[in-house]
mmCIF file of C-alpha atoms and ligand atoms in Angstrom:
data_model
loop_
_atom_site.group_PDB
_atom_site.id
_atom_site.type_symbol
_atom_site.label_atom_id
_atom_site.label_comp_id
_atom_site.label_asym_id
_atom_site.label_seq_id
_atom_site.Cartn_x
_atom_site.Cartn_y
_atom_site.Cartn_z
ATOM 1 C CA MET A 5 7.493 10.569 -1.326
ATOM 2 C CA ASP A 6 4.480 10.688 -3.586
ATOM 3 C CA ARG A 7 2.216 13.111 -1.752
ATOM 4 C CA THR A 8 -0.701 12.504 -4.100
ATOM 5 C CA SER A 9 -1.023 8.973 -2.734
ATOM 6 C CA LEU A 10 -3.163 8.278 0.294
ATOM 7 C CA MET A 11 -2.651 4.589 0.685
ATOM 8 C CA GLY A 12 -0.528 3.439 -2.233
ATOM 9 C CA HIS A 13 -2.180 0.556 -4.038
ATOM 10 C CA ALA A 14 -3.824 -1.009 -1.013
ATOM 11 C CA PRO A 15 -7.260 -2.602 -1.351
ATOM 12 C CA ALA A 16 -10.214 -0.375 -0.612
ATOM 13 C CA PRO A 17 -10.709 0.061 3.145
ATOM 14 C CA PRO A 18 -13.964 -1.059 4.765
ATOM 15 C CA GLY A 19 -16.612 1.584 4.223
ATOM 16 C CA ALA A 20 -14.958 2.949 1.073
ATOM 17 C CA GLY A 21 -17.977 1.818 -0.831
ATOM 18 C CA ALA A 22 -20.957 3.128 1.017
ATOM 19 C CA PHE A 23 -22.795 5.304 -1.444
ATOM 20 C CA LEU A 24 -25.979 7.089 -2.258
ATOM 21 C CA GLN A 25 -26.965 6.512 1.338
ATOM 22 C CA ALA A 26 -30.402 7.739 2.225
ATOM 23 C CA CYS A 27 -28.814 10.146 4.707
ATOM 24 C CA ASP A 28 -26.381 11.744 2.265
ATOM 25 C CA GLU A 29 -27.107 11.514 -1.408
ATOM 26 C CA ARG A 30 -24.659 14.293 -2.240
ATOM 27 C CA HIS A 31 -22.070 11.638 -2.997
ATOM 28 C CA LEU A 32 -21.676 8.799 -5.490
ATOM 29 C CA LEU A 33 -18.699 6.841 -4.207
ATOM 30 C CA GLY A 34 -19.436 3.414 -5.686
ATOM 31 C CA LEU A 35 -22.198 0.986 -6.685
ATOM 32 C CA GLU A 36 -21.637 -1.519 -3.872
ATOM 33 C CA GLY A 37 -24.705 -1.497 -1.670
ATOM 34 C CA VAL A 38 -26.750 0.854 -3.853
ATOM 35 C CA PRO A 39 -30.356 -0.391 -3.777
ATOM 36 C CA PRO A 40 -31.788 -1.674 -7.084
ATOM 37 C CA GLU A 41 -34.469 1.066 -7.066
ATOM 38 C CA SER A 42 -31.767 3.761 -6.909
ATOM 39 C CA LEU A 43 -29.878 2.140 -9.791
ATOM 40 C CA LEU A 44 -33.048 1.883 -11.883
ATOM 41 C CA ASN A 45 -33.993 5.504 -11.119
ATOM 42 C CA LEU A 46 -30.562 6.686 -12.273
ATOM 43 C CA LEU A 47 -30.880 4.580 -15.458
ATOM 44 C CA ASP A 48 -34.344 6.048 -16.163
ATOM 45 C CA SER A 49 -32.968 9.553 -15.635
ATOM 46 C CA ALA A 50 -30.015 8.796 -17.951
ATOM 47 C CA ARG A 51 -32.413 7.562 -20.660
ATOM 48 C CA ARG A 52 -34.327 10.850 -20.467
ATOM 49 C CA TYR A 53 -31.089 12.853 -20.731
ATOM 50 C CA ARG A 54 -29.977 10.689 -23.656
ATOM 51 C CA GLU A 55 -33.086 11.619 -25.585
ATOM 52 C CA LYS A 56 -32.554 15.318 -24.875
ATOM 53 C CA LEU A 57 -28.848 15.121 -25.748
ATOM 54 C CA ARG A 58 -29.748 13.607 -29.132
ATOM 55 C CA THR A 59 -31.594 16.843 -29.961
ATOM 56 C CA PRO A 60 -29.094 19.089 -31.769
ATOM 57 C CA ARG A 61 -27.759 21.930 -29.612
ATOM 58 C CA TRP A 62 -29.844 20.901 -26.574
ATOM 59 C CA CYS A 63 -28.810 22.556 -23.322
ATOM 60 C CA SER A 64 -30.538 23.564 -20.105
ATOM 61 C CA ASP A 65 -29.991 25.746 -17.047
ATOM 62 C CA GLU A 66 -30.898 22.945 -14.631
ATOM 63 C CA LEU A 67 -27.593 23.284 -12.758
ATOM 64 C CA ARG A 68 -27.337 27.071 -13.011
ATOM 65 C CA GLY A 69 -25.470 28.364 -9.962
ATOM 66 C CA VAL A 70 -23.911 24.973 -9.174
ATOM 67 C CA THR A 71 -20.099 24.918 -9.293
ATOM 68 C CA VAL A 72 -18.298 21.675 -10.147
ATOM 69 C CA CYS A 73 -14.586 20.912 -9.998
ATOM 70 C CA ASN A 74 -13.350 17.976 -12.073
ATOM 71 C CA ALA A 75 -10.254 16.896 -10.150
ATOM 72 C CA PHE A 76 -8.266 14.428 -12.225
ATOM 73 C CA PHE A 77 -5.141 13.172 -10.473
ATOM 74 C CA GLU A 78 -4.903 10.385 -13.070
ATOM 75 C CA ASP A 79 -5.230 10.440 -16.879
ATOM 76 C CA SER A 80 -8.634 10.180 -18.550
ATOM 77 C CA THR A 81 -10.281 10.862 -21.897
ATOM 78 C CA ARG A 82 -13.871 9.582 -21.778
ATOM 79 C CA THR A 83 -14.708 10.265 -18.139
ATOM 80 C CA ARG A 84 -13.178 13.728 -17.932
ATOM 81 C CA VAL A 85 -14.568 14.994 -21.237
ATOM 82 C CA SER A 86 -18.046 13.570 -20.637
ATOM 83 C CA PHE A 87 -18.268 15.140 -17.163
ATOM 84 C CA GLU A 88 -17.163 18.472 -18.628
ATOM 85 C CA LEU A 89 -19.717 18.244 -21.442
ATOM 86 C CA ALA A 90 -22.476 17.141 -19.059
ATOM 87 C CA GLU A 91 -21.768 20.124 -16.800
ATOM 88 C CA GLN A 92 -21.831 22.491 -19.781
ATOM 89 C CA ARG A 93 -25.051 20.999 -21.162
ATOM 90 C CA LEU A 94 -26.724 21.391 -17.755
ATOM 91 C CA GLY A 95 -25.528 24.958 -17.267
ATOM 92 C CA ALA A 96 -23.186 24.405 -14.292
ATOM 93 C CA MET A 97 -20.084 26.496 -13.673
ATOM 94 C CA HIS A 98 -17.156 24.147 -13.880
ATOM 95 C CA THR A 99 -13.414 23.940 -13.791
ATOM 96 C CA THR A 100 -11.058 21.066 -14.468
ATOM 97 C CA PHE A 101 -8.035 20.477 -12.302
ATOM 98 C CA ALA A 102 -5.239 18.352 -13.765
ATOM 99 C CA ALA A 103 -2.451 17.101 -11.534
ATOM 100 C CA SER A 104 0.248 17.968 -14.045
ATOM 101 C CA GLY A 105 1.098 21.644 -13.827
ATOM 102 C CA SER A 106 -0.510 22.010 -10.386
ATOM 103 C CA SER A 107 1.001 22.814 -6.984
ATOM 104 C CA LEU A 108 1.039 19.097 -6.145
ATOM 105 C CA SER A 109 4.579 19.241 -7.544
ATOM 106 C CA LYS A 110 5.415 21.699 -4.722
ATOM 107 C CA GLY A 111 4.254 19.297 -2.025
ATOM 108 C CA GLU A 112 0.585 20.201 -1.601
ATOM 109 C CA THR A 113 -1.548 17.212 -0.585
ATOM 110 C CA MET A 114 -4.644 16.005 -2.403
ATOM 111 C CA LEU A 115 -6.821 17.054 0.542
ATOM 112 C CA ASP A 116 -5.358 20.557 0.729
ATOM 113 C CA THR A 117 -5.703 20.876 -3.043
ATOM 114 C CA LEU A 118 -9.394 20.120 -2.799
ATOM 115 C CA ARG A 119 -9.800 22.338 0.276
ATOM 116 C CA VAL A 120 -8.553 25.098 -2.014
ATOM 117 C CA MET A 121 -11.389 24.255 -4.408
ATOM 118 C CA THR A 122 -14.081 24.187 -1.746
ATOM 119 C CA ALA A 123 -12.767 27.476 -0.283
ATOM 120 C CA MET A 124 -13.690 28.848 -3.705
ATOM 121 C CA HIS A 125 -17.265 27.600 -3.149
ATOM 122 C CA VAL A 126 -17.182 24.483 -5.276
ATOM 123 C CA ASP A 127 -20.359 22.442 -4.631
ATOM 124 C CA LEU A 128 -19.456 19.136 -6.309
ATOM 125 C CA VAL A 129 -16.054 17.512 -6.819
ATOM 126 C CA VAL A 130 -15.645 14.842 -9.485
ATOM 127 C CA VAL A 131 -12.481 13.009 -8.497
ATOM 128 C CA ARG A 132 -10.248 10.440 -10.143
ATOM 129 C CA HIS A 133 -7.295 9.219 -8.117
ATOM 130 C CA ARG A 134 -5.062 6.162 -8.174
ATOM 131 C CA SER A 135 -5.671 5.420 -4.483
ATOM 132 C CA ALA A 136 -8.644 3.207 -3.628
ATOM 133 C CA GLY A 137 -10.839 4.913 -1.056
ATOM 134 C CA SER A 138 -9.736 8.471 -1.806
ATOM 135 C CA PRO A 139 -13.277 9.682 -2.744
ATOM 136 C CA ALA A 140 -14.646 8.279 0.529
ATOM 137 C CA PHE A 141 -11.819 10.006 2.397
ATOM 138 C CA LEU A 142 -12.689 13.313 0.712
ATOM 139 C CA ALA A 143 -16.386 12.845 1.471
ATOM 140 C CA ARG A 144 -15.499 12.666 5.165
ATOM 141 C CA HIS A 145 -13.349 15.807 5.071
ATOM 142 C CA LEU A 146 -15.003 18.190 2.630
ATOM 143 C CA ASP A 147 -18.407 19.861 2.579
ATOM 144 C CA ALA A 148 -18.771 19.328 -1.175
ATOM 145 C CA GLY A 149 -20.569 16.412 -2.790
ATOM 146 C CA ILE A 150 -18.056 13.867 -4.091
ATOM 147 C CA ILE A 151 -18.509 11.879 -7.312
ATOM 148 C CA ASN A 152 -16.043 9.052 -7.812
ATOM 149 C CA ALA A 153 -14.626 9.098 -11.353
ATOM 150 C CA GLY A 154 -12.411 6.064 -10.659
ATOM 151 C CA ASP A 155 -10.340 5.297 -7.558
ATOM 152 C CA GLY A 156 -7.476 2.862 -8.028
ATOM 153 C CA GLU A 157 -8.646 -0.743 -8.071
ATOM 154 C CA HIS A 158 -11.803 0.034 -6.122
ATOM 155 C CA GLU A 159 -14.758 1.374 -8.166
ATOM 156 C CA HIS A 160 -15.751 3.451 -11.181
ATOM 157 C CA PRO A 161 -19.471 3.911 -10.501
ATOM 158 C CA THR A 162 -20.423 6.113 -13.473
ATOM 159 C CA GLN A 163 -18.720 3.563 -15.745
ATOM 160 C CA GLY A 164 -20.766 0.856 -14.010
ATOM 161 C CA LEU A 165 -23.967 2.809 -14.631
ATOM 162 C CA LEU A 166 -23.181 3.385 -18.303
ATOM 163 C CA ASP A 167 -22.441 -0.323 -18.671
ATOM 164 C CA LEU A 168 -25.808 -1.125 -17.038
ATOM 165 C CA LEU A 169 -27.576 1.262 -19.416
ATOM 166 C CA THR A 170 -25.847 -0.270 -22.448
ATOM 167 C CA LEU A 171 -26.766 -3.789 -21.351
ATOM 168 C CA ALA A 172 -30.331 -2.773 -20.502
ATOM 169 C CA ASP A 173 -30.692 -1.546 -24.101
ATOM 170 C CA ALA A 174 -29.319 -4.833 -25.456
ATOM 171 C CA TRP A 175 -31.403 -6.945 -23.085
ATOM 172 C CA ASN A 176 -34.743 -5.151 -23.563
ATOM 173 C CA GLY A 177 -34.551 -3.679 -20.106
ATOM 174 C CA ARG A 178 -34.356 -7.055 -18.336
ATOM 175 C CA PHE A 179 -31.449 -8.159 -16.152
ATOM 176 C CA GLU A 180 -32.935 -11.278 -14.538
ATOM 177 C CA GLY A 181 -31.726 -14.444 -16.257
ATOM 178 C CA LYS A 182 -29.013 -12.589 -18.191
ATOM 179 C CA ARG A 183 -25.322 -13.384 -17.932
ATOM 180 C CA LEU A 184 -22.298 -11.187 -18.658
ATOM 181 C CA ALA A 185 -18.794 -12.600 -19.074
ATOM 182 C CA ILE A 186 -16.004 -10.272 -17.931
ATOM 183 C CA VAL A 187 -12.650 -11.323 -19.318
ATOM 184 C CA GLY A 188 -9.146 -10.153 -18.543
ATOM 185 C CA ASP A 189 -7.418 -8.188 -15.827
ATOM 186 C CA ILE A 190 -10.016 -8.466 -13.059
ATOM 187 C CA ALA A 191 -7.456 -7.892 -10.300
ATOM 188 C CA HIS A 192 -6.738 -4.292 -11.237
ATOM 189 C CA SER A 193 -10.187 -3.414 -12.569
ATOM 190 C CA ARG A 194 -12.437 -0.901 -10.837
ATOM 191 C CA VAL A 195 -14.680 -1.216 -13.920
ATOM 192 C CA ALA A 196 -15.232 -4.927 -13.237
ATOM 193 C CA ARG A 197 -16.034 -4.314 -9.575
ATOM 194 C CA SER A 198 -18.655 -1.655 -10.307
ATOM 195 C CA ALA A 199 -20.183 -3.798 -13.086
ATOM 196 C CA ILE A 200 -20.379 -6.836 -10.792
ATOM 197 C CA PHE A 201 -22.036 -4.845 -7.975
ATOM 198 C CA GLY A 202 -24.546 -3.205 -10.317
ATOM 199 C CA LEU A 203 -25.445 -6.268 -12.373
ATOM 200 C CA THR A 204 -25.860 -8.623 -9.442
ATOM 201 C CA ALA A 205 -28.009 -6.066 -7.598
ATOM 202 C CA LEU A 206 -30.344 -6.043 -10.608
ATOM 203 C CA GLY A 207 -30.548 -9.836 -10.868
ATOM 204 C CA ALA A 208 -28.046 -10.634 -13.642
ATOM 205 C CA THR A 209 -25.183 -13.065 -13.178
ATOM 206 C CA VAL A 210 -21.532 -12.383 -13.919
ATOM 207 C CA VAL A 211 -18.843 -14.903 -14.789
ATOM 208 C CA ILE A 212 -15.218 -13.787 -14.787
ATOM 209 C CA ALA A 213 -12.206 -15.290 -16.543
ATOM 210 C CA GLY A 214 -8.582 -14.327 -16.980
ATOM 211 C CA PRO A 215 -5.006 -15.337 -16.273
ATOM 212 C CA PRO A 216 -4.715 -16.718 -12.716
ATOM 213 C CA THR A 217 -2.227 -13.945 -11.914
ATOM 214 C CA LEU A 218 -4.906 -11.355 -12.764
ATOM 215 C CA ILE A 219 -7.827 -12.844 -10.811
ATOM 216 C CA PRO A 220 -8.002 -11.946 -7.099
ATOM 217 C CA ALA A 221 -8.106 -14.956 -4.793
ATOM 218 C CA ASP A 222 -11.387 -13.753 -3.275
ATOM 219 C CA ALA A 223 -12.992 -12.711 -6.580
ATOM 220 C CA GLU A 224 -16.075 -14.854 -6.042
ATOM 221 C CA SER A 225 -16.824 -13.018 -2.786
ATOM 222 C CA LEU A 226 -17.861 -10.084 -5.019
ATOM 223 C CA GLY A 227 -20.873 -12.134 -6.111
ATOM 224 C CA CYS A 228 -19.655 -13.586 -9.414
ATOM 225 C CA THR A 229 -18.495 -17.042 -10.534
ATOM 226 C CA ARG A 230 -15.143 -17.870 -12.078
ATOM 227 C CA ALA A 231 -14.533 -19.802 -15.313
ATOM 228 C CA GLY A 232 -11.256 -21.531 -16.176
ATOM 229 C CA THR A 233 -11.174 -20.459 -19.819
ATOM 230 C CA VAL A 234 -12.514 -17.641 -21.958
ATOM 231 C CA GLU A 235 -14.563 -20.193 -23.911
ATOM 232 C CA GLU A 236 -16.217 -21.457 -20.736
ATOM 233 C CA ALA A 237 -17.007 -17.884 -19.664
ATOM 234 C CA MET A 238 -18.485 -16.858 -23.011
ATOM 235 C CA ARG A 239 -20.426 -20.037 -23.861
ATOM 236 C CA GLY A 240 -24.135 -19.180 -23.567
ATOM 237 C CA ALA A 241 -23.456 -15.649 -22.268
ATOM 238 C CA ASP A 242 -25.615 -12.662 -23.226
ATOM 239 C CA GLY A 243 -22.617 -10.393 -23.505
ATOM 240 C CA VAL A 244 -18.903 -10.104 -22.895
ATOM 241 C CA MET A 245 -16.870 -7.257 -21.460
ATOM 242 C CA ALA A 246 -13.208 -7.241 -22.447
ATOM 243 C CA LEU A 247 -10.977 -5.479 -19.951
ATOM 244 C CA ARG A 248 -7.841 -3.552 -20.739
ATOM 245 C CA LEU A 249 -4.617 -4.873 -19.271
ATOM 246 C CA GLN A 250 -3.976 -2.174 -16.683
ATOM 247 C CA ARG A 251 -0.239 -2.191 -16.889
ATOM 248 C CA GLU A 252 0.005 1.098 -14.959
ATOM 249 C CA ARG A 253 -1.345 -0.737 -11.889
ATOM 250 C CA MET A 254 0.405 -4.043 -12.503
ATOM 251 C CA GLU A 255 3.560 -5.440 -10.979
ATOM 252 C CA SER A 256 5.993 -6.894 -13.513
ATOM 253 C CA GLY A 257 5.988 -10.622 -14.201
ATOM 254 C CA LEU A 258 2.208 -11.169 -14.135
ATOM 255 C CA LEU A 259 2.032 -11.993 -17.871
ATOM 256 C CA ALA A 260 4.195 -14.149 -20.124
ATOM 257 C CA SER A 261 3.708 -11.897 -23.163
ATOM 258 C CA LEU A 262 1.038 -9.765 -24.817
ATOM 259 C CA GLY A 263 0.948 -12.189 -27.770
ATOM 260 C CA GLU A 264 0.272 -15.134 -25.469
ATOM 261 C CA TYR A 265 -2.398 -13.115 -23.623
ATOM 262 C CA ALA A 266 -4.135 -12.209 -26.907
ATOM 263 C CA ARG A 267 -4.125 -15.837 -28.037
ATOM 264 C CA VAL A 268 -5.442 -17.327 -24.794
ATOM 265 C CA TRP A 269 -7.695 -14.575 -23.399
ATOM 266 C CA GLY A 270 -8.414 -12.208 -26.308
ATOM 267 C CA ILE A 271 -11.978 -11.697 -27.570
ATOM 268 C CA HIS A 272 -11.713 -13.025 -31.135
ATOM 269 C CA ARG A 273 -14.356 -13.363 -33.823
ATOM 270 C CA GLU A 274 -14.525 -17.190 -33.417
ATOM 271 C CA ARG A 275 -15.264 -16.809 -29.705
ATOM 272 C CA ILE A 276 -18.209 -14.455 -30.343
ATOM 273 C CA GLY A 277 -20.107 -17.409 -31.807
ATOM 274 C CA LEU A 278 -20.050 -19.149 -28.415
ATOM 275 C CA MET A 279 -22.468 -16.576 -27.000
ATOM 276 C CA ARG A 280 -26.230 -16.466 -27.394
ATOM 277 C CA PRO A 281 -27.759 -14.820 -30.481
ATOM 278 C CA GLY A 282 -27.931 -11.056 -29.971
ATOM 279 C CA ALA A 283 -25.112 -11.039 -27.417
ATOM 280 C CA VAL A 284 -23.092 -7.830 -27.286
ATOM 281 C CA VAL A 285 -19.459 -6.849 -26.764
ATOM 282 C CA LEU A 286 -18.447 -4.127 -24.308
ATOM 283 C CA HIS A 287 -15.101 -2.541 -23.548
ATOM 284 C CA PRO A 288 -14.694 0.397 -21.146
ATOM 285 C CA GLY A 289 -11.839 1.866 -23.197
ATOM 286 C CA PRO A 290 -9.169 2.740 -23.905
ATOM 287 C CA MET A 291 -8.883 -0.385 -26.090
ATOM 288 C CA ASN A 292 -5.664 -2.169 -26.878
ATOM 289 C CA ARG A 293 -6.695 -3.527 -30.264
ATOM 290 C CA GLY A 294 -5.118 -6.874 -30.998
ATOM 291 C CA VAL A 295 -4.462 -7.573 -27.297
ATOM 292 C CA GLU A 296 -7.672 -7.970 -25.261
ATOM 293 C CA ILE A 297 -9.987 -7.404 -28.239
ATOM 294 C CA ALA A 298 -9.518 -8.184 -31.936
ATOM 295 C CA PRO A 299 -9.997 -5.162 -34.227
ATOM 296 C CA ASP A 300 -12.797 -6.866 -36.197
ATOM 297 C CA VAL A 301 -14.665 -7.511 -32.926
ATOM 298 C CA ALA A 302 -14.135 -3.928 -31.686
ATOM 299 C CA ASP A 303 -15.651 -2.670 -34.952
ATOM 300 C CA GLY A 304 -18.136 -5.520 -35.441
ATOM 301 C CA CYS A 305 -21.926 -5.464 -35.290
ATOM 302 C CA GLU A 306 -21.930 -6.870 -31.733
ATOM 303 C CA SER A 307 -19.720 -4.059 -30.433
ATOM 304 C CA ARG A 308 -21.356 -1.439 -28.207
ATOM 305 C CA VAL A 309 -18.117 0.396 -27.438
ATOM 306 C CA PHE A 310 -19.192 3.770 -28.799
ATOM 307 C CA MET A 311 -22.742 3.358 -27.493
ATOM 308 C CA GLN A 312 -21.079 3.035 -24.073
ATOM 309 C CA VAL A 313 -19.449 6.416 -24.681
ATOM 310 C CA GLU A 314 -22.761 8.060 -25.636
ATOM 311 C CA ASN A 315 -24.401 6.503 -22.585
ATOM 312 C CA GLY A 316 -21.549 7.826 -20.450
ATOM 313 C CA LEU A 317 -22.544 11.409 -21.195
ATOM 314 C CA ALA A 318 -26.202 10.709 -20.344
ATOM 315 C CA VAL A 319 -25.297 8.880 -17.127
ATOM 316 C CA ARG A 320 -23.043 11.723 -15.989
ATOM 317 C CA CYS A 321 -25.868 14.208 -16.589
ATOM 318 C CA ALA A 322 -28.126 12.007 -14.440
ATOM 319 C CA VAL A 323 -25.565 11.650 -11.632
ATOM 320 C CA LEU A 324 -24.707 15.366 -11.566
ATOM 321 C CA ALA A 325 -28.399 16.267 -11.465
ATOM 322 C CA HIS A 326 -29.024 13.710 -8.710
ATOM 323 C CA CYS A 327 -26.166 14.916 -6.502
ATOM 324 C CA ALA A 328 -26.866 18.602 -7.189
ATOM 325 C CA ALA A 329 -30.518 18.143 -6.233
ATOM 326 C CA THR A 330 -29.430 17.395 -2.668
ATOM 327 C CA LEU A 331 -27.277 20.530 -2.217
ATOM 328 C CA GLY A 332 -28.500 22.489 0.731
ATOM 329 C CA GLU A 333 -30.629 19.598 1.940
ATOM 330 C CA VAL A 334 -27.880 17.822 3.893
ATOM 331 C CA SER A 335 -26.420 19.337 7.017
HETATM 332 N N1 CP B 224 -13.420 4.101 -19.263
HETATM 333 C C1 CP B 224 -12.683 5.121 -18.766
HETATM 334 O O1 CP B 224 -12.677 5.412 -17.578
HETATM 335 O O2 CP B 224 -11.962 5.795 -19.718
HETATM 336 P P1 CP B 224 -11.025 7.046 -19.408
HETATM 337 O O3 CP B 224 -9.866 6.558 -18.595
HETATM 338 O O4 CP B 224 -10.597 7.556 -20.778
HETATM 339 O O5 CP B 224 -11.825 8.066 -18.647
#
């Protein structure tokens, strides 16, 4: 039995996405239901951190005395490193827990593992786990503030915020009247869900497209519309987000071949011309060049892929500062 799993790959349970509630702002569990003012405040805060972070050797003691545990039960490069750097830049004490090499292999559960952390006076837990709803579960059982760093197919709220910041830059701060196309593996994408919740809350529209086997039947209930082809999704859009094929969360048989996927659904140079002038290209990473995104698009002038990474550090500073500010204020 895999003891790290709470609920296998089940959809997120009701209530898994109730976040930044007025009564308990220690946690950031998702973007679903977050009021537009809270999103805009976090984006403003991230912009201020971005300016500071661009100053060579900038650091502060804003989070001095706060202890953060980065608990990564699933692999990560961008999210884990940017949380660690944000914590260091803000002067927090921090430790990173990786599942490999831990006592999970001896049968310890995720909850007991994190009880170990909070027994050592950890204030905030940044958690990535393959089970949807696991951050909400931890928020109910631990005294620490919980920041969701990606839970299965549910949400990846700091990724959603960094995508909002990147699009706000490209769209001169305006979301109303703007349209983002999200193309690819929507079914397994927590990135798509957080982007849809955040963008629609701020007044933008989202159109999704991808192989029928990778689009959930109820996708439009998230607040987006569905296009039949990548061309239809991208025509007249103000930006496109290419999604990675999440083969680690995919059953076999959902795709004919990677070559066929790249031909039919890949973001190619010719397709960029379908979008409005000034439209941008996003990808959450890691990219599979030549599959969901052509190399010349990934490296092209429309690409904001590495701006997304820079914004990720600023957003994680803003979220850590926001959650830390509530410590001691919530009973
Ligand atoms: N976008 C994202 O979550 O990347 P990592 O898996 O590298 O953290």
